[in-house]
Coordinates of C-alpha atoms and ligand atoms in Angstrom, one line a residue:
M1 CA 79.6 104.9 73.5
D2 CA 80.5 101.4 72.7
A3 CA 78.7 98.2 73.4
F4 CA 79.5 94.4 73.0
V5 CA 77.5 92.1 71.0
I6 CA 77.9 88.5 72.0
E7 CA 76.9 85.2 70.3
G8 CA 77.0 83.0 73.6
A9 CA 77.6 79.4 74.1
A10 CA 80.4 79.1 71.7
P11 CA 83.1 76.7 73.0
L12 CA 86.0 78.4 74.5
T13 CA 89.8 76.9 74.4
G14 CA 93.3 78.2 74.4
S15 CA 95.5 80.7 76.6
I16 CA 95.0 84.1 77.8
K17 CA 97.2 86.2 79.7
A18 CA 96.7 88.3 82.5
N19 CA 98.1 92.0 82.2
G20 CA 99.8 94.1 84.7
S21 CA 97.5 95.4 87.8
K22 CA 95.4 98.3 87.4
N23 CA 95.1 98.6 91.3
A24 CA 98.8 98.1 91.8
A25 CA 99.8 100.6 89.0
L26 CA 97.7 103.7 90.3
P27 CA 99.5 104.1 93.6
L28 CA 102.9 103.1 92.1
M29 CA 102.5 105.8 89.4
A30 CA 101.5 108.5 92.1
A31 CA 104.7 107.5 94.0
A32 CA 106.7 109.5 91.2
L33 CA 105.5 112.3 93.1
L34 CA 107.6 111.6 96.1
M35 CA 110.8 112.4 94.3
D36 CA 112.6 114.4 91.7
E37 CA 114.1 111.5 89.9
P38 CA 112.3 109.6 87.2
L39 CA 110.3 106.5 87.9
V40 CA 110.7 103.6 85.3
L41 CA 107.4 101.2 85.5
S42 CA 107.1 98.3 83.1
D43 CA 103.6 96.3 82.8
V44 CA 101.5 99.4 83.3
P45 CA 98.2 98.4 81.5
D46 CA 97.0 100.6 78.8
L47 CA 93.6 101.4 80.6
A48 CA 91.1 104.3 80.7
D49 CA 92.2 104.5 84.5
T50 CA 96.0 104.6 84.0
R51 CA 95.5 107.0 81.3
N52 CA 93.6 109.2 83.5
M53 CA 96.3 108.8 86.1
L54 CA 99.0 109.9 83.4
H55 CA 96.9 113.0 82.6
L56 CA 96.6 113.9 86.4
L57 CA 100.4 113.4 87.0
A58 CA 100.9 115.8 83.8
E59 CA 98.9 118.3 85.4
L60 CA 100.4 117.7 88.7
G61 CA 104.1 118.8 86.8
C62 CA 105.3 115.4 85.8
D63 CA 106.7 114.5 82.5
V64 CA 104.9 111.7 81.3
P65 CA 104.3 109.7 77.9
Q66 CA 100.8 110.0 76.2
R67 CA 99.8 106.5 77.3
P68 CA 101.1 103.5 78.8
S69 CA 102.4 100.7 76.4
C70 CA 102.8 97.0 77.0
D71 CA 105.9 96.9 75.1
E72 CA 107.7 99.9 76.6
P73 CA 108.3 101.0 80.3
T74 CA 106.4 103.9 81.5
T75 CA 108.6 106.8 82.7
I76 CA 107.2 109.4 85.0
H77 CA 109.4 112.5 86.2
A78 CA 108.1 114.8 88.8
A79 CA 110.1 117.6 87.0
D80 CA 108.1 120.5 88.4
A81 CA 107.2 120.1 92.1
S82 CA 105.0 123.5 92.4
P83 CA 101.2 122.0 91.2
C84 CA 99.4 120.5 94.1
T85 CA 95.7 120.6 92.8
A86 CA 93.7 117.4 91.4
R87 CA 90.8 118.9 89.9
Y88 CA 87.3 117.4 90.3
D89 CA 87.0 117.0 86.4
I90 CA 89.5 114.2 87.0
V91 CA 88.8 112.8 90.3
R92 CA 85.3 112.2 89.4
T93 CA 86.3 110.0 86.5
M94 CA 89.0 108.0 88.5
R95 CA 88.5 107.7 92.2
G96 CA 92.1 106.3 92.3
S97 CA 93.2 109.7 91.7
I98 CA 93.1 110.1 95.9
C99 CA 96.4 108.1 96.0
T100 CA 98.1 111.4 94.9
L101 CA 97.2 113.1 98.3
G102 CA 99.8 111.0 100.5
P103 CA 102.6 111.9 98.0
L104 CA 101.9 115.3 97.3
L105 CA 101.6 116.1 101.1
A106 CA 104.8 114.5 101.9
R107 CA 106.9 116.1 98.9
R108 CA 105.4 119.3 98.5
G109 CA 103.7 120.2 102.0
H110 CA 100.3 120.9 100.4
A111 CA 97.6 119.3 98.3
R112 CA 94.2 120.2 96.9
I113 CA 92.4 117.2 95.9
A114 CA 88.6 117.2 94.8
M115 CA 86.6 115.2 97.5
P116 CA 85.7 111.9 95.6
G117 CA 81.8 111.4 95.1
G118 CA 79.7 108.0 95.6
C119 CA 80.1 105.5 92.9
A120 CA 77.9 102.7 91.6
I121 CA 79.3 100.1 94.0
G122 CA 78.4 102.4 97.0
D123 CA 79.7 104.9 99.5
R124 CA 83.4 105.2 99.3
P125 CA 84.4 107.7 102.3
V126 CA 88.1 108.8 102.8
D127 CA 87.8 109.5 106.4
L128 CA 90.6 106.9 107.1
H129 CA 92.9 108.4 104.5
L130 CA 92.3 111.7 106.3
R131 CA 92.6 110.5 109.8
G132 CA 95.9 108.7 108.8
L133 CA 97.3 111.8 107.3
Q134 CA 96.3 113.9 110.3
A135 CA 97.8 111.7 112.6
L136 CA 101.1 112.4 110.8
G137 CA 100.4 116.1 111.7
A138 CA 98.8 117.3 108.5
E139 CA 96.0 119.9 108.6
I140 CA 92.9 119.1 106.6
E141 CA 90.0 121.2 105.9
L142 CA 87.2 120.9 103.1
D143 CA 86.6 123.9 100.8
S144 CA 84.3 124.1 98.0
G145 CA 84.3 120.4 97.7
D146 CA 88.2 119.9 97.7
I147 CA 90.2 118.3 100.4
V148 CA 92.8 120.8 101.4
A149 CA 95.8 119.2 103.1
T150 CA 99.0 121.1 104.5
A151 CA 101.9 119.7 106.4
P152 CA 103.0 121.0 109.3
T153 CA 106.4 123.3 109.1
G154 CA 109.1 121.0 109.1
G155 CA 107.1 118.2 107.3
L156 CA 105.1 115.4 108.3
R157 CA 106.0 113.4 111.6
G158 CA 105.9 109.7 112.3
A159 CA 103.1 108.2 114.4
S160 CA 101.2 105.2 115.4
I161 CA 98.0 105.0 113.4
F162 CA 94.9 102.6 113.5
L163 CA 93.6 102.4 110.1
G164 CA 90.9 99.7 110.3
G165 CA 87.2 101.0 109.5
A166 CA 83.7 99.5 110.0
F167 CA 84.2 97.4 106.6
G168 CA 88.1 96.4 107.4
P169 CA 91.2 98.0 106.4
T170 CA 91.3 100.3 103.4
V171 CA 93.7 99.7 100.6
L172 CA 94.3 103.3 99.0
G173 CA 94.2 104.8 102.7
T174 CA 97.0 102.4 103.5
A175 CA 98.7 103.2 100.4
N176 CA 98.4 107.0 101.0
V177 CA 99.4 107.1 104.5
M178 CA 102.3 104.5 103.8
S179 CA 103.7 106.6 101.0
A180 CA 103.4 110.0 103.1
A181 CA 105.3 108.1 105.9
T182 CA 108.3 107.4 104.0
L183 CA 109.4 111.0 104.2
A184 CA 108.0 111.7 107.7
Q185 CA 110.3 112.4 110.6
G186 CA 110.8 109.4 112.9
E187 CA 109.1 106.2 112.8
T188 CA 105.3 105.3 111.6
I189 CA 103.4 102.2 112.5
I190 CA 100.2 101.5 110.7
E191 CA 98.1 98.9 112.5
S192 CA 95.2 97.3 110.6
A193 CA 96.9 98.0 107.3
A194 CA 95.5 96.5 104.3
C195 CA 97.3 93.2 103.4
E196 CA 96.5 93.4 99.6
P197 CA 99.3 92.3 97.2
E198 CA 99.1 95.9 95.6
I199 CA 100.4 97.3 99.1
T200 CA 103.1 94.9 99.1
D201 CA 104.1 95.8 95.6
L202 CA 103.9 99.6 96.7
A203 CA 106.1 98.9 99.9
K204 CA 108.6 97.1 97.4
L205 CA 108.6 99.9 94.9
L206 CA 109.1 102.4 97.8
N207 CA 111.9 100.5 99.2
A208 CA 113.9 100.3 95.9
M209 CA 113.4 104.1 96.0
G210 CA 115.2 104.4 99.2
A211 CA 112.2 104.1 101.8
Q212 CA 112.4 101.9 104.9
I213 CA 109.3 99.9 105.3
S214 CA 108.7 96.4 106.8
G215 CA 105.7 94.2 107.5
A216 CA 103.9 95.4 104.3
G217 CA 101.6 92.4 103.2
S218 CA 100.7 91.9 107.2
P219 CA 98.3 94.1 109.3
R220 CA 101.1 96.2 110.7
I221 CA 103.5 98.0 108.7
T222 CA 106.4 100.1 109.9
I223 CA 108.2 102.8 108.1
R224 CA 111.2 104.7 109.3
G225 CA 111.1 108.0 107.6
V226 CA 114.0 109.1 105.2
R227 CA 115.1 112.3 104.1
E228 CA 114.7 111.9 100.1
L229 CA 113.8 109.0 97.7
S230 CA 115.6 108.4 94.3
G231 CA 114.6 106.9 91.0
T232 CA 114.3 103.6 90.2
S233 CA 112.4 100.9 88.1
H234 CA 109.9 98.4 88.7
R235 CA 107.7 95.9 87.0
I236 CA 104.3 95.8 88.3
I237 CA 102.6 92.6 89.6
P238 CA 100.1 90.9 87.3
D239 CA 96.3 91.8 88.1
R240 CA 94.8 89.2 90.3
I241 CA 91.3 90.5 89.5
E242 CA 91.8 90.1 85.6
A243 CA 93.4 86.8 86.2
G244 CA 90.6 85.6 88.6
T245 CA 88.1 86.8 86.0
F246 CA 89.8 84.3 83.4
L247 CA 89.5 81.6 85.9
M248 CA 85.9 82.1 86.3
L249 CA 85.8 82.1 82.5
G250 CA 87.6 78.9 82.4
A251 CA 85.0 77.4 84.9
L252 CA 82.1 78.3 82.4
D253 CA 80.5 75.4 80.7
G254 CA 82.5 74.2 77.8
A255 CA 85.5 76.3 78.2
D256 CA 89.0 74.9 78.5
I257 CA 91.4 77.7 79.4
T258 CA 94.8 78.2 80.2
V259 CA 95.8 81.4 82.3
E260 CA 99.5 82.9 81.7
N261 CA 100.9 85.6 84.0
C262 CA 98.4 84.4 86.8
P263 CA 99.5 85.5 90.3
I264 CA 97.8 82.3 91.8
D265 CA 99.6 83.1 95.3
A266 CA 97.3 86.1 95.6
L267 CA 94.3 84.0 94.5
M268 CA 94.1 81.2 97.2
A269 CA 90.5 82.3 98.3
V270 CA 89.3 82.3 94.9
C271 CA 90.7 78.6 94.1
D272 CA 89.3 77.5 97.3
R273 CA 85.9 78.6 96.3
L274 CA 86.3 77.4 92.6
E275 CA 87.7 73.9 93.8
R276 CA 84.8 73.5 96.2
I277 CA 82.4 74.2 93.3
G278 CA 84.0 71.6 91.2
I279 CA 86.5 73.2 89.2
D280 CA 90.4 71.9 89.1
I281 CA 93.0 74.5 88.7
A282 CA 96.4 73.3 88.1
L283 CA 99.9 74.7 87.2
T284 CA 101.1 73.5 83.7
P285 CA 104.4 71.5 83.6
D286 CA 106.2 74.5 82.0
S287 CA 104.7 76.9 84.7
P288 CA 107.1 79.7 86.0
T289 CA 108.1 78.7 89.6
D290 CA 107.3 82.3 90.4
L291 CA 103.7 81.8 91.8
M292 CA 102.6 85.4 91.2
R293 CA 103.4 84.7 87.4
A294 CA 102.4 81.2 87.1
T295 CA 100.4 79.5 84.2
V296 CA 97.5 77.6 85.1
T297 CA 94.8 75.6 83.5
V298 CA 91.3 75.3 84.6
S299 CA 89.1 72.3 84.0
R300 CA 85.7 71.3 85.1
R301 CA 84.6 68.2 86.8
D302 CA 81.5 66.5 85.6
S303 CA 79.1 68.0 88.0
L304 CA 79.4 71.3 90.0
Q305 CA 77.9 72.1 93.4
A306 CA 76.6 75.4 95.0
T307 CA 78.8 77.0 97.4
R308 CA 78.8 79.9 100.0
L309 CA 80.8 82.9 99.6
T310 CA 81.8 86.0 101.5
T311 CA 83.8 88.7 100.4
Q312 CA 86.6 89.9 103.0
P313 CA 89.8 91.8 102.9
H314 CA 92.7 90.0 101.7
P315 CA 93.8 87.2 101.8
G316 CA 89.8 86.5 101.6
F317 CA 87.5 86.3 98.5
P318 CA 88.0 89.6 96.9
T319 CA 84.9 91.9 96.4
D320 CA 86.3 92.8 92.8
L321 CA 85.5 89.1 91.8
Q322 CA 82.2 88.9 93.6
A323 CA 80.0 89.6 90.4
Q324 CA 82.1 87.4 88.1
A325 CA 81.4 84.5 90.6
M326 CA 77.9 85.2 90.8
A327 CA 77.7 85.0 87.0
L328 CA 79.3 81.5 87.3
L329 CA 77.3 80.3 90.1
C330 CA 74.0 81.3 88.2
T331 CA 74.2 78.0 86.2
V332 CA 75.7 75.8 89.2
R333 CA 72.7 73.5 90.2
G334 CA 71.6 74.3 93.9
H335 CA 71.4 77.5 96.0
S336 CA 74.5 79.4 96.5
I337 CA 74.8 82.1 99.1
I338 CA 76.9 85.2 98.3
T339 CA 77.8 87.8 101.1
E340 CA 79.3 91.2 100.4
R341 CA 81.1 92.5 103.3
I342 CA 83.4 95.0 101.8
F343 CA 80.7 97.2 99.6
P344 CA 77.3 95.8 100.8
E345 CA 75.5 97.7 98.0
R346 CA 77.7 96.1 95.3
F347 CA 74.9 94.3 93.4
L348 CA 74.0 96.3 90.4
H349 CA 74.7 93.4 88.1
V350 CA 71.8 91.2 89.9
P351 CA 69.0 92.8 88.1
E352 CA 71.1 92.7 84.7
L353 CA 71.8 88.8 85.3
S354 CA 68.1 88.5 86.1
R355 CA 67.1 89.7 82.6
M356 CA 69.1 86.6 81.3
G357 CA 67.1 84.3 83.3
A358 CA 69.3 84.1 86.6
Q359 CA 67.3 83.3 89.9
I360 CA 68.8 85.5 92.4
F361 CA 67.2 86.7 95.6
R362 CA 69.1 89.5 97.3
Q363 CA 68.4 90.9 100.7
G364 CA 70.9 93.4 102.3
P365 CA 74.4 92.3 101.6
T366 CA 73.3 88.8 100.9
A367 CA 72.3 87.2 97.5
V368 CA 70.8 83.7 97.1
V369 CA 71.7 82.2 93.5
S370 CA 69.5 79.4 92.7
G371 CA 71.2 77.8 89.5
V372 CA 69.3 77.4 86.3
D373 CA 70.1 75.0 83.3
H374 CA 71.3 77.8 81.2
L375 CA 71.3 81.7 81.0
V376 CA 69.7 83.4 77.8
G377 CA 71.2 86.2 75.9
A378 CA 69.3 89.6 76.5
P379 CA 70.2 93.1 76.0
V380 CA 71.7 94.3 79.3
M381 CA 73.5 97.5 80.7
A382 CA 76.9 97.6 82.4
S383 CA 76.8 99.6 85.8
D384 CA 80.5 99.4 86.8
L385 CA 83.7 97.7 85.9
R386 CA 83.2 94.2 87.7
A387 CA 79.5 94.1 87.0
S388 CA 80.3 94.6 83.2
A389 CA 83.0 91.7 83.4
S390 CA 80.1 89.5 84.9
L391 CA 77.9 90.2 82.1
V392 CA 80.6 89.5 79.6
L393 CA 80.8 85.9 81.4
A394 CA 77.2 85.6 81.3
G395 CA 76.8 86.6 77.9
L396 CA 79.6 84.0 76.8
A397 CA 77.9 81.2 78.5
A398 CA 74.1 82.1 77.5
Q399 CA 72.2 80.7 74.6
G400 CA 71.6 83.3 72.1
Q401 CA 72.7 87.0 71.8
T402 CA 73.7 89.4 74.7
I403 CA 74.3 93.0 74.0
I404 CA 76.2 94.9 76.7
R405 CA 75.6 98.6 76.5
R406 CA 78.2 101.1 78.2
V407 CA 81.3 99.0 78.1
Y408 CA 83.5 102.0 78.9
H409 CA 83.0 100.8 82.5
L410 CA 84.8 97.3 81.3
D411 CA 87.6 99.3 79.6
R412 CA 88.5 101.1 82.8
G413 CA 89.9 97.3 84.0
Y414 CA 90.3 95.2 81.1
A415 CA 92.4 96.2 78.2
S416 CA 90.9 95.2 74.8
L417 CA 89.2 92.4 76.3
E418 CA 87.3 91.5 73.2
D419 CA 90.5 91.1 71.2
R420 CA 91.9 88.8 73.7
L421 CA 88.7 86.7 74.0
V422 CA 88.2 86.1 70.2
P423 CA 91.2 83.9 69.8
L424 CA 89.4 81.7 72.4
G425 CA 86.7 81.2 70.1
A426 CA 84.3 83.8 71.8
Q427 CA 81.9 85.7 69.3
I428 CA 82.4 88.9 70.6
Q429 CA 82.3 92.1 68.9
R430 CA 82.5 95.7 69.8
V431 CA 80.3 98.1 68.2
D432 CA 79.3 101.7 68.5
E433 CA 75.8 101.9 70.2
K434 CA 74.6 104.2 67.4
D435 CA 75.2 101.2 65.1
L436 CA 73.2 98.5 67.0
A437 CA 69.8 99.1 65.2
P438 CA 71.1 99.1 61.5
I439 CA 72.8 95.7 62.0
G440 CA 69.5 94.5 63.3
V441 CA 70.4 93.8 66.8
C442 CA 68.7 96.4 68.9
Ligands
LIG1 C1 90.5 99.6 96.4 O1 89.5 100.8 96.5 C2 90.1 99.0 95.0 N1 90.4 100.3 94.1 C3 88.9 98.6 94.8 O2 88.8 98.1 93.3 C4 88.7 97.4 95.6 O3 87.3 97.2 95.4 C5 88.6 98.0 97.1 O4 90.1 98.5 97.3 C6 88.7 96.8 98.0 O5 89.4 95.8 97.8 C7 91.7 100.6 93.9 O6 92.9 100.0 94.2 C8 92.0 101.7 92.6 P1 89.0 100.5 100.5 P2 89.6 101.5 97.9 O7 89.5 101.9 101.1 O8 91.1 101.5 98.4 C9 85.4 101.6 103.6 C10 87.8 97.6 91.2 O9 86.8 97.2 90.7 N2 86.3 102.8 103.8 O10 90.0 99.3 100.9 O11 89.0 102.8 97.7 C11 85.0 101.4 102.1 O12 83.7 102.1 102.1 C12 87.8 98.7 92.6 O13 89.1 97.6 90.7 C13 85.9 103.7 104.8 O14 85.0 103.4 105.6 O15 88.8 100.8 98.8 C14 84.9 100.0 101.9 O16 83.8 99.5 102.7 C15 86.6 99.2 92.8 N3 86.8 104.9 104.9 C16 86.1 99.5 102.7 O17 86.4 100.4 103.5 C17 87.7 105.1 104.1 O18 88.3 106.1 104.4 C18 87.3 98.8 101.8 O19 87.5 100.1 101.0 C19 88.1 104.1 103.2 C20 87.3 103.1 102.9

């Protein structure tokens, strides 16, 4: 397993570019299962999760490349429409596999997908996905830990579906039901749909394939079913969470960062909080006018202020940037309050940041962060993707050396992050955990 060794407090400056969005890519790749013509996607990030998705799609009868490439489009062709099973071995490494359920059911009439288990950020039920597909007429049962879904004779039927849950709408649930409804007979209305930009991007792709979807990006999506979909090409939106992580990096003490390919239009709640703290975010004079692919600079005013922050479904502050915001607030004077409303248990980074000298008091879904003058490097353990990113930010700001173990979590969402941080002046090195002792950093 790999680890990062970071010598903190090095001044950072320069430009860093956000890649294509991981969370948009996964359901878009799964949409290839809806047709027998090739789907050509560009800007698929080369990550553990997208490689796993290609692997799964290959098992599901698709011709796929070995791995995505930044330079070449990724072509996925569902050449053999007979396989319908997503094995637990794959699903357990990547919960995003669940977004093959809707497309398989709609196009092949049957799907057997291992039920995803819990994960480090808390309970991850799929009841809303199943309820939505049942409303379209699917019969669903659980067999030996697998979800077994079968479409009625004659195929899925349009329906009105309320997809809201106790913690708000579901992103991948909306993706599953919307994708399945493209081939259902008649009209489907999804009420309390997720409004995330990844859903808008999926609807854009599906419409380019011949679907008839309106309202994506709002809480009510209407889908008029069509008989078949056809091949197309599509460029995936930039990753708002990666870009947001880089904005936080620019907000760190001493950093002077430009973020390229930044979907600033999808990051309003984040910019609002950062500006409230005392961080200025501005478009560069040569920025593309497309605010989903902007170039922005991040600069810090002299003194920063503590703030309150609550995670919410889009367009609210994203849960996927909560841990990174916490790392930033650890050194902002005063008491900041962070409330996690999407995954109330998503706080595994708290004890690790505390090892670095952070003062955090957590009770239930709320954490009070009392700013300290500086963090101190320490050996820490990455527990999940975004917690890992928060530890990288903290390690870069801290005085002294930080060793982050289990960075495979980070690799699921940030492609070769260390290679992109070094040109900014970051002193960060990837090592094999086995080699830590011999180089004297154990
Ligand atoms: C997506 O997960 C993202 N994953 C997550 O990103 C992100 O944190 C999450 O949306 C919320 O924005 C991908 O896109 C691959 P949800 P998803 O269904 O769709 C509850 C990252 O770090 N819920 O929107 O699985 C659920 O427990 C990751 O990149 C139900 O109750 O999340 C949660 O409280 C991690 N029943 C809330 O809804 C359901 O059937 C939102 O979850 C489904 C969800």
